[in-house]
mmCIF file of C-alpha atoms in Angstrom:
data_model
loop_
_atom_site.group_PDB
_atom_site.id
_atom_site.type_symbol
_atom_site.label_atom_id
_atom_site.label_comp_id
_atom_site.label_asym_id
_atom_site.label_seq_id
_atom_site.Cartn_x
_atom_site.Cartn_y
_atom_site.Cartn_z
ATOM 1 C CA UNK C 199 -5.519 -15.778 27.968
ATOM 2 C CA UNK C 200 -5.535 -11.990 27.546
ATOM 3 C CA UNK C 201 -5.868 -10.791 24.204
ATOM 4 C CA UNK C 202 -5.217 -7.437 23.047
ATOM 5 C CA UNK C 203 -8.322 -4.712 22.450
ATOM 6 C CA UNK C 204 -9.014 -3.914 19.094
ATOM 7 C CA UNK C 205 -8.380 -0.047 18.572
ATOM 8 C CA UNK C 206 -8.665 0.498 14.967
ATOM 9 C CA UNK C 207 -5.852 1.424 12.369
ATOM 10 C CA UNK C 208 -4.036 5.025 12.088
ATOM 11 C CA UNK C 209 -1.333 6.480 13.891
ATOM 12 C CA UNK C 210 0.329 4.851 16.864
ATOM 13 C CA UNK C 211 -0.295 7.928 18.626
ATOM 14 C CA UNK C 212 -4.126 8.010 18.005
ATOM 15 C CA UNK C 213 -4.816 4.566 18.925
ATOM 16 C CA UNK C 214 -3.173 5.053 21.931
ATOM 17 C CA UNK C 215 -5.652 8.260 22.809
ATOM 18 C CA UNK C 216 -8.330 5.522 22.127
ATOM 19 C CA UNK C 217 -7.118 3.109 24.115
ATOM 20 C CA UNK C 218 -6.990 5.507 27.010
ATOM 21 C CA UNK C 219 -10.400 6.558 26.520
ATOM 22 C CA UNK C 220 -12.039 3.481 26.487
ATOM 23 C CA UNK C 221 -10.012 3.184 29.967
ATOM 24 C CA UNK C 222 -11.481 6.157 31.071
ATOM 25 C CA UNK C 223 -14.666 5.625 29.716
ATOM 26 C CA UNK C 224 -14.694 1.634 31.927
ATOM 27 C CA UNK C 225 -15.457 0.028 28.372
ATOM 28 C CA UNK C 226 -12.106 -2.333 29.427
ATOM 29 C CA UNK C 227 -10.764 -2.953 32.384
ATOM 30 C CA UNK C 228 -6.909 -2.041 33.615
ATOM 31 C CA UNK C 229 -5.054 -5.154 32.734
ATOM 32 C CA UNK C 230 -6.468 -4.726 29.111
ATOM 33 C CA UNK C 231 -5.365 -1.547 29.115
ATOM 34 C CA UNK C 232 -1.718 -2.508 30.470
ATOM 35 C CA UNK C 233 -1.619 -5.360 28.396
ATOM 36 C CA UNK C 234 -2.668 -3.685 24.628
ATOM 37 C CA UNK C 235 -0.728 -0.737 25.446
ATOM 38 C CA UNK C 236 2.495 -2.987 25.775
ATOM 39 C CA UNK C 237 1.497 -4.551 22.134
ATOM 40 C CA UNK C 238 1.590 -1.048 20.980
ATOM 41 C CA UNK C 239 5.201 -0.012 22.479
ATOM 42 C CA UNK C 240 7.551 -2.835 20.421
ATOM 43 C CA UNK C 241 10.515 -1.389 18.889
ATOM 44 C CA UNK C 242 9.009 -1.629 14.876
ATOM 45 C CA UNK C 243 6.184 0.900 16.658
ATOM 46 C CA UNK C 244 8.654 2.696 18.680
ATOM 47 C CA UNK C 245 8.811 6.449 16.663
ATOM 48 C CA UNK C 246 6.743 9.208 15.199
ATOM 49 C CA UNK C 247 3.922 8.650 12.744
ATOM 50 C CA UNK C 248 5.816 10.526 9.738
ATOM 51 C CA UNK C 249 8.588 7.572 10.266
ATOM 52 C CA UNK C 250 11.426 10.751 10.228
ATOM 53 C CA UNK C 251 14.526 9.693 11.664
ATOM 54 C CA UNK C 252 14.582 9.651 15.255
ATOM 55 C CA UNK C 253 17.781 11.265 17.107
ATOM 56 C CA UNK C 254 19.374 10.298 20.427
ATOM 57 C CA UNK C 255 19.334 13.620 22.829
ATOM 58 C CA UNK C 256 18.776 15.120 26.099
ATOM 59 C CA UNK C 257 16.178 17.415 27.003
ATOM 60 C CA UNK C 258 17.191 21.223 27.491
ATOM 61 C CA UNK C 259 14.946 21.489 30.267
ATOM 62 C CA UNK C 260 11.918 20.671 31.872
ATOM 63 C CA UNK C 261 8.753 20.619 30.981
ATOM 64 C CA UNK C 262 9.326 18.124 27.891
ATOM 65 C CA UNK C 263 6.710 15.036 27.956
ATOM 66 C CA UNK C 264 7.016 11.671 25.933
ATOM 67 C CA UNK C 265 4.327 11.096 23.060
ATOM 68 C CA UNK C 266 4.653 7.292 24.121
ATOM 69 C CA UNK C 267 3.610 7.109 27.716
ATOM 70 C CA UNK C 268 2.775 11.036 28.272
ATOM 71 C CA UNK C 269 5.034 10.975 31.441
ATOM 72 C CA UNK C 270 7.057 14.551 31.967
ATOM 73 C CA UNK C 271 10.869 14.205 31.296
ATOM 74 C CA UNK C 272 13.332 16.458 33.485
ATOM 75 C CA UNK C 273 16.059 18.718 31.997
ATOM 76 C CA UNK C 274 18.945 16.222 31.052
ATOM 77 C CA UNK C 275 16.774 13.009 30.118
ATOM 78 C CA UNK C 276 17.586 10.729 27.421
ATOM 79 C CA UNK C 277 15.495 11.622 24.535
ATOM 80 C CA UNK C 278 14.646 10.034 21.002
ATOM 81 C CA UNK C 279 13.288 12.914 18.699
ATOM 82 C CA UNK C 280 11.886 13.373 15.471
ATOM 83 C CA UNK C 281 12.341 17.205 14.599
ATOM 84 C CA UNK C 282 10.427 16.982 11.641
ATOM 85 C CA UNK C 283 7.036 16.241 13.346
ATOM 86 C CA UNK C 284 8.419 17.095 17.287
ATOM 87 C CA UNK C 285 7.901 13.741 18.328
ATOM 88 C CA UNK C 286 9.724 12.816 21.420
ATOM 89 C CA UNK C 287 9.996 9.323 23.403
ATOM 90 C CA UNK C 288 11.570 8.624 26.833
ATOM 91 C CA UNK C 289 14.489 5.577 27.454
ATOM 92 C CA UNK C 290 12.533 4.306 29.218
ATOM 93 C CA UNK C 291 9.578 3.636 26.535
ATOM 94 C CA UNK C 292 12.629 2.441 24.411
ATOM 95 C CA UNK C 293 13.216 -0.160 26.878
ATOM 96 C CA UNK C 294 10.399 -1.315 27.411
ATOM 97 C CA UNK C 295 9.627 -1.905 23.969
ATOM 98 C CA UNK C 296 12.816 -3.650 23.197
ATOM 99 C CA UNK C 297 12.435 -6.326 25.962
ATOM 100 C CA UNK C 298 8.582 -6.849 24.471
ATOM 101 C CA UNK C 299 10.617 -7.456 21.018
ATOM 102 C CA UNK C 300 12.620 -9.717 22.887
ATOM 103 C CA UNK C 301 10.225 -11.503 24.706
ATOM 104 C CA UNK C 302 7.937 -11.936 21.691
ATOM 105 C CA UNK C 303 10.887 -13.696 20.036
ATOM 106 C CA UNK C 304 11.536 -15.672 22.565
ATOM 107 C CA UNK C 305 7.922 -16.768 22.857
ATOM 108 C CA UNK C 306 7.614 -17.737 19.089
ATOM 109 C CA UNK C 307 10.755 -19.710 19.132
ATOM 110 C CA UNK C 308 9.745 -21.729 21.933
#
């Protein structure tokens, strides 16, 4: 059974920088990687480190990136942002940490 890799406490935004360094770095493998970063995205975790109220958007233009999965965003993307710390996250990280929520429920019911 896959468990997930210990990172250490702090910000949802700095474990994730270690967790992609100790991909980088071959200390764990890919699925481990895949696998502990989908522990990280649930909904509760979904949002910036100051905990600011996040606001449903669209980005102006290009060149705007999601702190969750560091993809790029083009101009007109759905957007949750935090202007208090400029924290941004993409739908799509959204999604995928609601169906985790989901599916984690579902899993401890059954």
């Amino acid at each position: 059974k896959m468990r997930a890799v210990p990172v250490g406490d702090g910000p949802l935004a700095v474990r994730m920088l270690k967790l992609k360094a100790m991909l980088t770095s071959g200390k764990i493998t890919q699925a481990e990687y895949d696998f502990t970063l989908r522990k990280m995205l649930r909904v509760k975790a979904f949002g910036c480190d100051c905990g600011g109220e996040l606001e449903r958007g669209e980005t102006k233009s290009d060149g705007w990136m999601c702190n969750v999965c560091e993809k790029d965003m083009e101009a007109g993307s759905v957007v949750y942002s935090c202007v208090d710390c400029n924290w941004d996250g993409c739908q799509d990280c959204l999604r995928e940490a609601k169906g985790e929520q989901v599916a984690e429920a579902a899993r401890e019911e059954g």
